[in-house]
C-alpha atoms as an extended CHARMM CRD file, in Angstrom:
* protein
*
       295  EXT
         1         1  UNK       CA             84.3770000000       93.9580000000       99.8700000000  PROA      1               0.0000000000
         2         2  UNK       CA             86.1100000000       95.6240000000      102.8570000000  PROA      2               0.0000000000
         3         3  UNK       CA             85.2200000000       99.0780000000      101.5320000000  PROA      3               0.0000000000
         4         4  UNK       CA             81.5020000000       98.5900000000      102.1610000000  PROA      4               0.0000000000
         5         5  UNK       CA             80.8780000000       99.8640000000      105.6490000000  PROA      5               0.0000000000
         6         6  UNK       CA             77.3510000000       98.3790000000      105.7390000000  PROA      6               0.0000000000
         7         7  UNK       CA             78.7910000000       94.8350000000      105.7280000000  PROA      7               0.0000000000
         8         8  UNK       CA             78.6890000000       92.9530000000      109.0490000000  PROA      8               0.0000000000
         9         9  UNK       CA             81.7410000000       93.5440000000      111.2410000000  PROA      9               0.0000000000
        10        10  UNK       CA             83.0650000000       89.9990000000      110.9020000000  PROA      10              0.0000000000
        11        11  UNK       CA             82.9360000000       90.1560000000      107.1070000000  PROA      11              0.0000000000
        12        12  UNK       CA             84.8400000000       93.4380000000      106.9570000000  PROA      12              0.0000000000
        13        13  UNK       CA             87.4100000000       92.2030000000      109.4940000000  PROA      13              0.0000000000
        14        14  UNK       CA             87.8970000000       88.9770000000      107.5410000000  PROA      14              0.0000000000
        15        15  UNK       CA             88.2790000000       90.9320000000      104.3010000000  PROA      15              0.0000000000
        16        16  UNK       CA             91.0260000000       93.0250000000      105.9030000000  PROA      16              0.0000000000
        17        17  UNK       CA             92.7870000000       89.8800000000      107.1120000000  PROA      17              0.0000000000
        18        18  UNK       CA             93.3070000000       88.6720000000      103.5250000000  PROA      18              0.0000000000
        19        19  UNK       CA             96.1590000000       91.1350000000      103.1010000000  PROA      19              0.0000000000
        20        20  UNK       CA             99.4200000000       89.4460000000      103.9580000000  PROA      20              0.0000000000
        21        21  UNK       CA            102.9720000000       90.7540000000      104.0990000000  PROA      21              0.0000000000
        22        22  UNK       CA            103.2860000000       91.3040000000      100.3300000000  PROA      22              0.0000000000
        23        23  UNK       CA            103.8150000000       94.9820000000       99.4360000000  PROA      23              0.0000000000
        24        24  UNK       CA            100.5780000000       96.8610000000       98.8210000000  PROA      24              0.0000000000
        25        25  UNK       CA             99.9100000000       99.8890000000       96.6550000000  PROA      25              0.0000000000
        26        26  UNK       CA             99.5640000000      103.2980000000       98.2780000000  PROA      26              0.0000000000
        27        27  UNK       CA             95.9160000000      103.3050000000       97.2260000000  PROA      27              0.0000000000
        28        28  UNK       CA             95.1900000000      100.0280000000       99.0700000000  PROA      28              0.0000000000
        29        29  UNK       CA             97.0790000000      101.1490000000      102.1880000000  PROA      29              0.0000000000
        30        30  UNK       CA             95.1100000000      104.3970000000      102.2670000000  PROA      30              0.0000000000
        31        31  UNK       CA             91.8730000000      102.4310000000      101.9110000000  PROA      31              0.0000000000
        32        32  UNK       CA             92.8430000000      100.1950000000      104.8460000000  PROA      32              0.0000000000
        33        33  UNK       CA             93.6920000000      103.2690000000      106.9180000000  PROA      33              0.0000000000
        34        34  UNK       CA             90.0970000000      104.4760000000      106.6410000000  PROA      34              0.0000000000
        35        35  UNK       CA             89.1510000000      101.6620000000      109.0250000000  PROA      35              0.0000000000
        36        36  UNK       CA             91.3260000000      102.9990000000      111.8400000000  PROA      36              0.0000000000
        37        37  UNK       CA             88.2830000000      105.0040000000      112.9910000000  PROA      37              0.0000000000
        38        38  UNK       CA             85.6780000000      102.3470000000      112.2110000000  PROA      38              0.0000000000
        39        39  UNK       CA             82.7420000000      102.1060000000      114.6230000000  PROA      39              0.0000000000
        40        40  UNK       CA             83.5140000000       98.4220000000      115.2110000000  PROA      40              0.0000000000
        41        41  UNK       CA             86.3080000000       97.5210000000      117.6570000000  PROA      41              0.0000000000
        42        42  UNK       CA             86.7130000000       94.2210000000      115.8060000000  PROA      42              0.0000000000
        43        43  UNK       CA             87.4310000000       96.0600000000      112.5560000000  PROA      43              0.0000000000
        44        44  UNK       CA             89.7230000000       98.6260000000      114.2400000000  PROA      44              0.0000000000
        45        45  UNK       CA             91.7110000000       95.8050000000      115.8070000000  PROA      45              0.0000000000
        46        46  UNK       CA             91.9840000000       93.8740000000      112.5290000000  PROA      46              0.0000000000
        47        47  UNK       CA             93.1500000000       97.0800000000      110.8290000000  PROA      47              0.0000000000
        48        48  UNK       CA             96.0850000000       97.3080000000      113.2390000000  PROA      48              0.0000000000
        49        49  UNK       CA             96.9320000000       93.6230000000      112.7500000000  PROA      49              0.0000000000
        50        50  UNK       CA             96.7890000000       94.0180000000      108.9670000000  PROA      50              0.0000000000
        51        51  UNK       CA             98.9920000000       97.1170000000      108.9570000000  PROA      51              0.0000000000
        52        52  UNK       CA            101.3980000000       95.3300000000      111.2960000000  PROA      52              0.0000000000
        53        53  UNK       CA            102.1420000000       92.7890000000      108.5590000000  PROA      53              0.0000000000
        54        54  UNK       CA            103.4770000000       95.5000000000      106.2670000000  PROA      54              0.0000000000
        55        55  UNK       CA            107.1430000000       96.3750000000      106.5140000000  PROA      55              0.0000000000
        56        56  UNK       CA            107.0640000000       98.8860000000      103.6680000000  PROA      56              0.0000000000
        57        57  UNK       CA            105.7590000000      101.8250000000      105.6920000000  PROA      57              0.0000000000
        58        58  UNK       CA            105.7940000000      102.9880000000      109.3250000000  PROA      58              0.0000000000
        59        59  UNK       CA            102.3540000000      104.1540000000      110.3800000000  PROA      59              0.0000000000
        60        60  UNK       CA            103.2010000000      104.7760000000      114.0360000000  PROA      60              0.0000000000
        61        61  UNK       CA            101.7780000000      108.3040000000      114.1140000000  PROA      61              0.0000000000
        62        62  UNK       CA             98.3860000000      107.0030000000      112.9730000000  PROA      62              0.0000000000
        63        63  UNK       CA             98.3610000000      103.8770000000      115.1470000000  PROA      63              0.0000000000
        64        64  UNK       CA             99.3190000000      106.0170000000      118.1520000000  PROA      64              0.0000000000
        65        65  UNK       CA             95.8190000000      107.5430000000      118.0490000000  PROA      65              0.0000000000
        66        66  UNK       CA             94.3780000000      104.1420000000      118.9990000000  PROA      66              0.0000000000
        67        67  UNK       CA             96.3100000000      104.0500000000      122.2780000000  PROA      67              0.0000000000
        68        68  UNK       CA             93.3650000000      105.8990000000      123.8390000000  PROA      68              0.0000000000
        69        69  UNK       CA             90.7390000000      103.6170000000      122.2840000000  PROA      69              0.0000000000
        70        70  UNK       CA             87.8630000000      102.7180000000      124.6090000000  PROA      70              0.0000000000
        71        71  UNK       CA             88.3830000000       98.9920000000      123.9450000000  PROA      71              0.0000000000
        72        72  UNK       CA             91.3230000000       97.3140000000      125.6990000000  PROA      72              0.0000000000
        73        73  UNK       CA             91.9310000000       94.8240000000      122.8540000000  PROA      73              0.0000000000
        74        74  UNK       CA             92.4380000000       97.6820000000      120.4040000000  PROA      74              0.0000000000
        75        75  UNK       CA             94.7450000000       99.5700000000      122.7980000000  PROA      75              0.0000000000
        76        76  UNK       CA             96.9220000000       96.5000000000      123.3090000000  PROA      76              0.0000000000
        77        77  UNK       CA             97.1240000000       95.8050000000      119.5650000000  PROA      77              0.0000000000
        78        78  UNK       CA             98.1980000000       99.4220000000      119.0390000000  PROA      78              0.0000000000
        79        79  UNK       CA            100.8630000000       99.0710000000      121.7420000000  PROA      79              0.0000000000
        80        80  UNK       CA            102.0590000000       95.8140000000      120.1710000000  PROA      80              0.0000000000
        81        81  UNK       CA            102.4020000000       97.4950000000      116.7660000000  PROA      81              0.0000000000
        82        82  UNK       CA            104.3170000000      100.4340000000      118.2330000000  PROA      82              0.0000000000
        83        83  UNK       CA            106.5620000000       98.1670000000      120.3140000000  PROA      83              0.0000000000
        84        84  UNK       CA            107.8670000000       96.6630000000      117.0840000000  PROA      84              0.0000000000
        85        85  UNK       CA            109.0260000000      100.0910000000      115.9290000000  PROA      85              0.0000000000
        86        86  UNK       CA            111.8670000000      102.3070000000      117.0590000000  PROA      86              0.0000000000
        87        87  UNK       CA            110.8180000000      105.9470000000      117.0140000000  PROA      87              0.0000000000
        88        88  UNK       CA            109.8420000000      108.8690000000      119.2150000000  PROA      88              0.0000000000
        89        89  UNK       CA            106.3280000000      107.5220000000      119.7940000000  PROA      89              0.0000000000
        90        90  UNK       CA            107.7990000000      105.0990000000      122.3490000000  PROA      90              0.0000000000
        91        91  UNK       CA            108.6230000000      108.0890000000      124.5470000000  PROA      91              0.0000000000
        92        92  UNK       CA            105.0920000000      109.4760000000      124.5200000000  PROA      92              0.0000000000
        93        93  UNK       CA            102.9640000000      109.2020000000      127.6610000000  PROA      93              0.0000000000
        94        94  UNK       CA            100.0410000000      107.4430000000      126.0050000000  PROA      94              0.0000000000
        95        95  UNK       CA            102.3250000000      104.6450000000      124.8420000000  PROA      95              0.0000000000
        96        96  UNK       CA            103.9750000000      104.3060000000      128.2470000000  PROA      96              0.0000000000
        97        97  UNK       CA            100.5590000000      103.9440000000      129.8990000000  PROA      97              0.0000000000
        98        98  UNK       CA             99.2900000000      101.2770000000      127.5090000000  PROA      98              0.0000000000
        99        99  UNK       CA            102.6710000000       99.5280000000      127.4410000000  PROA      99              0.0000000000
       100       100  UNK       CA            101.9440000000       98.3450000000      130.9980000000  PROA      100             0.0000000000
       101       101  UNK       CA             98.7070000000       96.7470000000      129.7870000000  PROA      101             0.0000000000
       102       102  UNK       CA            100.5590000000       95.1830000000      126.8600000000  PROA      102             0.0000000000
       103       103  UNK       CA            103.3940000000       93.7450000000      128.9930000000  PROA      103             0.0000000000
       104       104  UNK       CA            100.8540000000       92.3730000000      131.4370000000  PROA      104             0.0000000000
       105       105  UNK       CA             99.0410000000       90.7370000000      128.5220000000  PROA      105             0.0000000000
       106       106  UNK       CA            102.3340000000       89.0760000000      127.5390000000  PROA      106             0.0000000000
       107       107  UNK       CA            102.7610000000       87.6730000000      131.0530000000  PROA      107             0.0000000000
       108       108  UNK       CA             99.1810000000       86.3870000000      131.1870000000  PROA      108             0.0000000000
       109       109  UNK       CA             99.6750000000       84.4400000000      127.9370000000  PROA      109             0.0000000000
       110       110  UNK       CA            103.2080000000       83.2310000000      128.6630000000  PROA      110             0.0000000000
       111       111  UNK       CA            102.0750000000       79.6380000000      129.2480000000  PROA      111             0.0000000000
       112       112  UNK       CA            101.0040000000       79.3320000000      125.6100000000  PROA      112             0.0000000000
       113       113  UNK       CA            103.1460000000       79.0990000000      122.4700000000  PROA      113             0.0000000000
       114       114  UNK       CA            101.6080000000       82.2090000000      120.8220000000  PROA      114             0.0000000000
       115       115  UNK       CA            102.2470000000       84.1150000000      124.0500000000  PROA      115             0.0000000000
       116       116  UNK       CA            105.9170000000       83.1580000000      124.1120000000  PROA      116             0.0000000000
       117       117  UNK       CA            106.1130000000       84.0680000000      120.4300000000  PROA      117             0.0000000000
       118       118  UNK       CA            104.8150000000       87.5650000000      121.1920000000  PROA      118             0.0000000000
       119       119  UNK       CA            107.3320000000       87.8880000000      124.0400000000  PROA      119             0.0000000000
       120       120  UNK       CA            110.0880000000       86.9010000000      121.6040000000  PROA      120             0.0000000000
       121       121  UNK       CA            108.9290000000       89.4670000000      119.0410000000  PROA      121             0.0000000000
       122       122  UNK       CA            108.9400000000       92.1540000000      121.7280000000  PROA      122             0.0000000000
       123       123  UNK       CA            112.5180000000       91.3560000000      122.7820000000  PROA      123             0.0000000000
       124       124  UNK       CA            113.6600000000       91.0250000000      119.1670000000  PROA      124             0.0000000000
       125       125  UNK       CA            112.2640000000       94.4630000000      118.3260000000  PROA      125             0.0000000000
       126       126  UNK       CA            114.2630000000       95.8570000000      121.2330000000  PROA      126             0.0000000000
       127       127  UNK       CA            117.4540000000       94.1870000000      120.0160000000  PROA      127             0.0000000000
       128       128  UNK       CA            117.4880000000       91.6660000000      122.8850000000  PROA      128             0.0000000000
       129       129  UNK       CA            118.0900000000       88.6670000000      120.6290000000  PROA      129             0.0000000000
       130       130  UNK       CA            119.2480000000       86.3060000000      123.3820000000  PROA      130             0.0000000000
       131       131  UNK       CA            115.9670000000       86.8280000000      125.2380000000  PROA      131             0.0000000000
       132       132  UNK       CA            114.0920000000       86.4570000000      121.9630000000  PROA      132             0.0000000000
       133       133  UNK       CA            115.8370000000       83.1430000000      121.2840000000  PROA      133             0.0000000000
       134       134  UNK       CA            114.9200000000       81.9550000000      124.7720000000  PROA      134             0.0000000000
       135       135  UNK       CA            111.2560000000       82.8100000000      124.2350000000  PROA      135             0.0000000000
       136       136  UNK       CA            111.1280000000       81.2060000000      120.7750000000  PROA      136             0.0000000000
       137       137  UNK       CA            112.5990000000       78.0290000000      122.2560000000  PROA      137             0.0000000000
       138       138  UNK       CA            109.9620000000       78.0680000000      125.0010000000  PROA      138             0.0000000000
       139       139  UNK       CA            107.2230000000       78.4420000000      122.3760000000  PROA      139             0.0000000000
       140       140  UNK       CA            108.4870000000       75.3800000000      120.5140000000  PROA      140             0.0000000000
       141       141  UNK       CA            108.8220000000       73.4340000000      123.7650000000  PROA      141             0.0000000000
       142       142  UNK       CA            105.1930000000       74.2040000000      124.5960000000  PROA      142             0.0000000000
       143       143  UNK       CA            104.0290000000       73.3380000000      121.0760000000  PROA      143             0.0000000000
       144       144  UNK       CA            106.4940000000       71.4550000000      118.9030000000  PROA      144             0.0000000000
       145       145  UNK       CA            104.4150000000       72.3120000000      115.8210000000  PROA      145             0.0000000000
       146       146  UNK       CA            104.4570000000       76.0570000000      116.3920000000  PROA      146             0.0000000000
       147       147  UNK       CA            106.7070000000       76.6150000000      113.4020000000  PROA      147             0.0000000000
       148       148  UNK       CA            106.2730000000       80.3630000000      113.1240000000  PROA      148             0.0000000000
       149       149  UNK       CA            108.5740000000       80.5140000000      116.1670000000  PROA      149             0.0000000000
       150       150  UNK       CA            110.9190000000       77.9390000000      114.6580000000  PROA      150             0.0000000000
       151       151  UNK       CA            111.2560000000       80.0740000000      111.5010000000  PROA      151             0.0000000000
       152       152  UNK       CA            112.2100000000       83.1660000000      113.5020000000  PROA      152             0.0000000000
       153       153  UNK       CA            114.5170000000       81.1640000000      115.7510000000  PROA      153             0.0000000000
       154       154  UNK       CA            116.3350000000       79.7690000000      112.7180000000  PROA      154             0.0000000000
       155       155  UNK       CA            117.0650000000       83.2670000000      111.4250000000  PROA      155             0.0000000000
       156       156  UNK       CA            118.4180000000       84.4240000000      114.7860000000  PROA      156             0.0000000000
       157       157  UNK       CA            120.5860000000       81.3130000000      115.0960000000  PROA      157             0.0000000000
       158       158  UNK       CA            121.8880000000       81.9150000000      111.5700000000  PROA      158             0.0000000000
       159       159  UNK       CA            122.8220000000       85.4700000000      112.5120000000  PROA      159             0.0000000000
       160       160  UNK       CA            124.7910000000       84.0590000000      115.4530000000  PROA      160             0.0000000000
       161       161  UNK       CA            126.6950000000       81.7680000000      113.0830000000  PROA      161             0.0000000000
       162       162  UNK       CA            125.0090000000       78.5500000000      114.2350000000  PROA      162             0.0000000000
       163       163  UNK       CA            124.6620000000       77.1570000000      110.7280000000  PROA      163             0.0000000000
       164       164  UNK       CA            124.1150000000       73.5090000000      111.6260000000  PROA      164             0.0000000000
       165       165  UNK       CA            121.3680000000       74.3720000000      114.1030000000  PROA      165             0.0000000000
       166       166  UNK       CA            119.7760000000       76.6530000000      111.5060000000  PROA      166             0.0000000000
       167       167  UNK       CA            119.7490000000       73.7830000000      109.0130000000  PROA      167             0.0000000000
       168       168  UNK       CA            118.2020000000       71.4320000000      111.5780000000  PROA      168             0.0000000000
       169       169  UNK       CA            115.4440000000       73.9180000000      112.4070000000  PROA      169             0.0000000000
       170       170  UNK       CA            114.4590000000       74.4210000000      108.7660000000  PROA      170             0.0000000000
       171       171  UNK       CA            114.5790000000       70.6790000000      108.0520000000  PROA      171             0.0000000000
       172       172  UNK       CA            112.2910000000       70.0710000000      111.0190000000  PROA      172             0.0000000000
       173       173  UNK       CA            109.7390000000       72.4530000000      109.5210000000  PROA      173             0.0000000000
       174       174  UNK       CA            109.8710000000       70.6710000000      106.1500000000  PROA      174             0.0000000000
       175       175  UNK       CA            109.1130000000       67.3970000000      107.9570000000  PROA      175             0.0000000000
       176       176  UNK       CA            106.1470000000       68.8630000000      109.8150000000  PROA      176             0.0000000000
       177       177  UNK       CA            104.8300000000       71.1320000000      107.0410000000  PROA      177             0.0000000000
       178       178  UNK       CA            106.0850000000       69.6860000000      103.7360000000  PROA      178             0.0000000000
       179       179  UNK       CA            103.7430000000       71.9570000000      101.7480000000  PROA      179             0.0000000000
       180       180  UNK       CA            105.3060000000       75.1660000000      103.1550000000  PROA      180             0.0000000000
       181       181  UNK       CA            107.6940000000       76.8220000000      100.6650000000  PROA      181             0.0000000000
       182       182  UNK       CA            109.6600000000       79.1610000000      102.9400000000  PROA      182             0.0000000000
       183       183  UNK       CA            111.9300000000       76.6330000000      104.7590000000  PROA      183             0.0000000000
       184       184  UNK       CA            112.8520000000       75.0040000000      101.4290000000  PROA      184             0.0000000000
       185       185  UNK       CA            113.8200000000       78.4420000000      100.1420000000  PROA      185             0.0000000000
       186       186  UNK       CA            115.9850000000       79.1990000000      103.1600000000  PROA      186             0.0000000000
       187       187  UNK       CA            117.6620000000       75.7990000000      102.9450000000  PROA      187             0.0000000000
       188       188  UNK       CA            118.3730000000       76.4420000000       99.2660000000  PROA      188             0.0000000000
       189       189  UNK       CA            120.1220000000       79.6850000000      100.1830000000  PROA      189             0.0000000000
       190       190  UNK       CA            121.9410000000       78.0260000000      103.0690000000  PROA      190             0.0000000000
       191       191  UNK       CA            123.3140000000       75.2230000000      100.8830000000  PROA      191             0.0000000000
       192       192  UNK       CA            124.2480000000       77.6690000000       98.1330000000  PROA      192             0.0000000000
       193       193  UNK       CA            126.2050000000       79.6930000000      100.6660000000  PROA      193             0.0000000000
       194       194  UNK       CA            128.0970000000       76.5820000000      101.7740000000  PROA      194             0.0000000000
       195       195  UNK       CA            128.9000000000       75.6610000000       98.1550000000  PROA      195             0.0000000000
       196       196  UNK       CA            126.5980000000       72.6410000000       97.9490000000  PROA      196             0.0000000000
       197       197  UNK       CA            125.0430000000       73.3680000000       94.5450000000  PROA      197             0.0000000000
       198       198  UNK       CA            123.2500000000       70.0370000000       94.2450000000  PROA      198             0.0000000000
       199       199  UNK       CA            121.3430000000       70.4860000000       97.5070000000  PROA      199             0.0000000000
       200       200  UNK       CA            120.7680000000       74.1570000000       96.7670000000  PROA      200             0.0000000000
       201       201  UNK       CA            119.0630000000       73.3280000000       93.4690000000  PROA      201             0.0000000000
       202       202  UNK       CA            116.9950000000       70.5860000000       95.1220000000  PROA      202             0.0000000000
       203       203  UNK       CA            115.6040000000       72.8070000000       97.8500000000  PROA      203             0.0000000000
       204       204  UNK       CA            115.0920000000       75.8580000000       95.6570000000  PROA      204             0.0000000000
       205       205  UNK       CA            113.1010000000       73.6200000000       93.3160000000  PROA      205             0.0000000000
       206       206  UNK       CA            110.9900000000       72.4010000000       96.2420000000  PROA      206             0.0000000000
       207       207  UNK       CA            110.4150000000       75.9970000000       97.3040000000  PROA      207             0.0000000000
       208       208  UNK       CA            109.0570000000       76.7670000000       93.8400000000  PROA      208             0.0000000000
       209       209  UNK       CA            106.7810000000       73.7220000000       93.9110000000  PROA      209             0.0000000000
       210       210  UNK       CA            105.0460000000       74.6440000000       97.1500000000  PROA      210             0.0000000000
       211       211  UNK       CA            103.0220000000       77.4720000000       98.6830000000  PROA      211             0.0000000000
       212       212  UNK       CA            103.0170000000       80.3780000000       99.1360000000  PROA      212             0.0000000000
       213       213  UNK       CA            104.6070000000       81.4700000000       95.8630000000  PROA      213             0.0000000000
       214       214  UNK       CA            107.8690000000       83.2230000000       96.7450000000  PROA      214             0.0000000000
       215       215  UNK       CA            109.2800000000       85.4380000000       93.9670000000  PROA      215             0.0000000000
       216       216  UNK       CA            112.7540000000       85.3340000000       95.5530000000  PROA      216             0.0000000000
       217       217  UNK       CA            112.7350000000       81.5390000000       95.4640000000  PROA      217             0.0000000000
       218       218  UNK       CA            112.0470000000       81.5460000000       91.7280000000  PROA      218             0.0000000000
       219       219  UNK       CA            114.6210000000       84.3030000000       91.2310000000  PROA      219             0.0000000000
       220       220  UNK       CA            117.3510000000       82.3480000000       93.0130000000  PROA      220             0.0000000000
       221       221  UNK       CA            116.3950000000       79.0420000000       91.4040000000  PROA      221             0.0000000000
       222       222  UNK       CA            116.3760000000       80.6260000000       87.9420000000  PROA      222             0.0000000000
       223       223  UNK       CA            119.7350000000       82.2530000000       88.6060000000  PROA      223             0.0000000000
       224       224  UNK       CA            121.1900000000       78.9940000000       89.9070000000  PROA      224             0.0000000000
       225       225  UNK       CA            120.0200000000       77.1360000000       86.7970000000  PROA      225             0.0000000000
       226       226  UNK       CA            121.6960000000       79.7380000000       84.6040000000  PROA      226             0.0000000000
       227       227  UNK       CA            124.9300000000       79.3160000000       86.5200000000  PROA      227             0.0000000000
       228       228  UNK       CA            124.7010000000       75.6620000000       85.4940000000  PROA      228             0.0000000000
       229       229  UNK       CA            124.1590000000       76.6650000000       81.8550000000  PROA      229             0.0000000000
       230       230  UNK       CA            120.5180000000       75.5630000000       81.9460000000  PROA      230             0.0000000000
       231       231  UNK       CA            119.1660000000       78.7500000000       80.4030000000  PROA      231             0.0000000000
       232       232  UNK       CA            116.0130000000       77.3520000000       78.7910000000  PROA      232             0.0000000000
       233       233  UNK       CA            115.0770000000       75.5800000000       82.0190000000  PROA      233             0.0000000000
       234       234  UNK       CA            115.6550000000       78.8370000000       83.8660000000  PROA      234             0.0000000000
       235       235  UNK       CA            113.2890000000       80.7200000000       81.5540000000  PROA      235             0.0000000000
       236       236  UNK       CA            110.6260000000       78.0630000000       82.1290000000  PROA      236             0.0000000000
       237       237  UNK       CA            110.9270000000       78.4380000000       85.8990000000  PROA      237             0.0000000000
       238       238  UNK       CA            110.7590000000       82.2320000000       85.7280000000  PROA      238             0.0000000000
       239       239  UNK       CA            107.7180000000       82.1330000000       83.4220000000  PROA      239             0.0000000000
       240       240  UNK       CA            105.8660000000       80.1220000000       86.0820000000  PROA      240             0.0000000000
       241       241  UNK       CA            106.4690000000       82.8600000000       88.6470000000  PROA      241             0.0000000000
       242       242  UNK       CA            105.6310000000       85.6710000000       86.2280000000  PROA      242             0.0000000000
       243       243  UNK       CA            102.0780000000       84.3130000000       85.9680000000  PROA      243             0.0000000000
       244       244  UNK       CA            101.6300000000       85.4520000000       89.5670000000  PROA      244             0.0000000000
       245       245  UNK       CA            104.0700000000       88.3770000000       89.6250000000  PROA      245             0.0000000000
       246       246  UNK       CA            104.1150000000       89.7260000000       86.0350000000  PROA      246             0.0000000000
       247       247  UNK       CA            105.8850000000       92.9820000000       86.9470000000  PROA      247             0.0000000000
       248       248  UNK       CA            108.5740000000       91.6320000000       89.2520000000  PROA      248             0.0000000000
       249       249  UNK       CA            111.7730000000       93.3300000000       88.0880000000  PROA      249             0.0000000000
       250       250  UNK       CA            114.1140000000       90.6600000000       89.4460000000  PROA      250             0.0000000000
       251       251  UNK       CA            112.2400000000       87.8370000000       87.7320000000  PROA      251             0.0000000000
       252       252  UNK       CA            112.1060000000       89.7130000000       84.4340000000  PROA      252             0.0000000000
       253       253  UNK       CA            115.8280000000       90.4210000000       84.6040000000  PROA      253             0.0000000000
       254       254  UNK       CA            116.6810000000       86.7300000000       85.0850000000  PROA      254             0.0000000000
       255       255  UNK       CA            114.4090000000       85.8990000000       82.1390000000  PROA      255             0.0000000000
       256       256  UNK       CA            116.1750000000       88.5360000000       80.0430000000  PROA      256             0.0000000000
       257       257  UNK       CA            119.5640000000       86.9860000000       80.8030000000  PROA      257             0.0000000000
       258       258  UNK       CA            118.2430000000       83.5750000000       79.7940000000  PROA      258             0.0000000000
       259       259  UNK       CA            116.8170000000       84.9070000000       76.5500000000  PROA      259             0.0000000000
       260       260  UNK       CA            120.0740000000       86.6490000000       75.6760000000  PROA      260             0.0000000000
       261       261  UNK       CA            122.0890000000       83.4970000000       76.3930000000  PROA      261             0.0000000000
       262       262  UNK       CA            119.7700000000       81.4220000000       74.1770000000  PROA      262             0.0000000000
       263       263  UNK       CA            119.8050000000       84.0930000000       71.4520000000  PROA      263             0.0000000000
       264       264  UNK       CA            116.0640000000       84.7490000000       71.6960000000  PROA      264             0.0000000000
       265       265  UNK       CA            116.5620000000       88.3530000000       70.6350000000  PROA      265             0.0000000000
       266       266  UNK       CA            112.9260000000       89.1310000000       69.8590000000  PROA      266             0.0000000000
       267       267  UNK       CA            111.7730000000       87.8450000000       73.2480000000  PROA      267             0.0000000000
       268       268  UNK       CA            114.6760000000       89.5850000000       74.9590000000  PROA      268             0.0000000000
       269       269  UNK       CA            113.6690000000       92.9130000000       73.3930000000  PROA      269             0.0000000000
       270       270  UNK       CA            110.1070000000       92.4990000000       74.6720000000  PROA      270             0.0000000000
       271       271  UNK       CA            111.3550000000       91.6610000000       78.1590000000  PROA      271             0.0000000000
       272       272  UNK       CA            113.7430000000       94.5930000000       78.1230000000  PROA      272             0.0000000000
       273       273  UNK       CA            110.9210000000       96.9470000000       77.1350000000  PROA      273             0.0000000000
       274       274  UNK       CA            108.9180000000       95.7080000000       80.1260000000  PROA      274             0.0000000000
       275       275  UNK       CA            111.8980000000       96.2850000000       82.4100000000  PROA      275             0.0000000000
       276       276  UNK       CA            112.2580000000       99.8440000000       81.1670000000  PROA      276             0.0000000000
       277       277  UNK       CA            108.5960000000      100.5100000000       81.9190000000  PROA      277             0.0000000000
       278       278  UNK       CA            109.2770000000       99.4320000000       85.4950000000  PROA      278             0.0000000000
       279       279  UNK       CA            112.6250000000      101.2010000000       85.7670000000  PROA      279             0.0000000000
       280       280  UNK       CA            112.7640000000      103.8270000000       82.9790000000  PROA      280             0.0000000000
       281       281  UNK       CA            116.0390000000      105.4010000000       84.1190000000  PROA      281             0.0000000000
       282       282  UNK       CA            118.0180000000      102.1680000000       84.2730000000  PROA      282             0.0000000000
       283       283  UNK       CA            121.0810000000      102.7390000000       82.0680000000  PROA      283             0.0000000000
       284       284  UNK       CA            121.9390000000       99.0260000000       81.8410000000  PROA      284             0.0000000000
       285       285  UNK       CA            118.5150000000       98.1500000000       80.4440000000  PROA      285             0.0000000000
       286       286  UNK       CA            118.8120000000      100.9260000000       77.8570000000  PROA      286             0.0000000000
       287       287  UNK       CA            122.2280000000       99.6900000000       76.7580000000  PROA      287             0.0000000000
       288       288  UNK       CA            121.0040000000       96.0900000000       76.5360000000  PROA      288             0.0000000000
       289       289  UNK       CA            117.9940000000       97.1390000000       74.4550000000  PROA      289             0.0000000000
       290       290  UNK       CA            120.1880000000       99.1820000000       72.1020000000  PROA      290             0.0000000000
       291       291  UNK       CA            122.4300000000       96.1660000000       71.6190000000  PROA      291             0.0000000000
       292       292  UNK       CA            119.4770000000       93.9150000000       70.9200000000  PROA      292             0.0000000000
       293       293  UNK       CA            118.0420000000       96.3520000000       68.3550000000  PROA      293             0.0000000000
       294       294  UNK       CA            121.3760000000       96.4720000000       66.5640000000  PROA      294             0.0000000000
       295       295  UNK       CA            121.4280000000       92.6950000000       66.3980000000  PROA      295             0.0000000000
């Protein structure tokens, strides 16, 4: 839908917004980039916001062109995108000029939770984690349900070694948003790291039962089940995730291990063939397949 330039601006902007932080193909990214020069400021702005969700590629050189956009909203969004990066563009005059507008925008919105969140992101991108933590805490104080800040705060506190506080932050999110998978996933990893297998399994299972679907949650839950000798259960869990992510190498590998351990050689061969299509030069996969053929 977003490729049809005769669609109303709001429809094209909304269509762009559907793309989250999941990796996109080069073809899709190139298609999104065509909207950088769209006649609509709304669409140009949404293009920047959409590209800002992607961590797989740095498009600073392209976004830099929008620093001289005629619409202030677009210029500020471009400056925000670039502020999250660390490259030579930050030394260019156009960025320095618009940076003042961007920082002023942060100050204007500082009384609101989203504003404090943006301030935190700015400091975090600059490596000023203590200031970022302060801003995230302010965001939560302003709006106790602003859990996007609580998620980021938890990660920073974890990196500082504040494990108990990290646990409390994630548990708070599960109380307020019990349908959200991410905090369950992080708690599962946290408990696994501390050696609490029972709690780790519980929270990884909850992560897999909620939204959005997180491939890494299924991967870790499947792996954890196999560590417990529950290979068939592990395969069942992985098969659920493969319905959404059929070519996820990590998921397929965990399934392969389960099939080998349950002596499902025919299924294991099929899975191994799929893995080799994804990673044709992987020596381990080739050796496993040879062994399965011999058996």
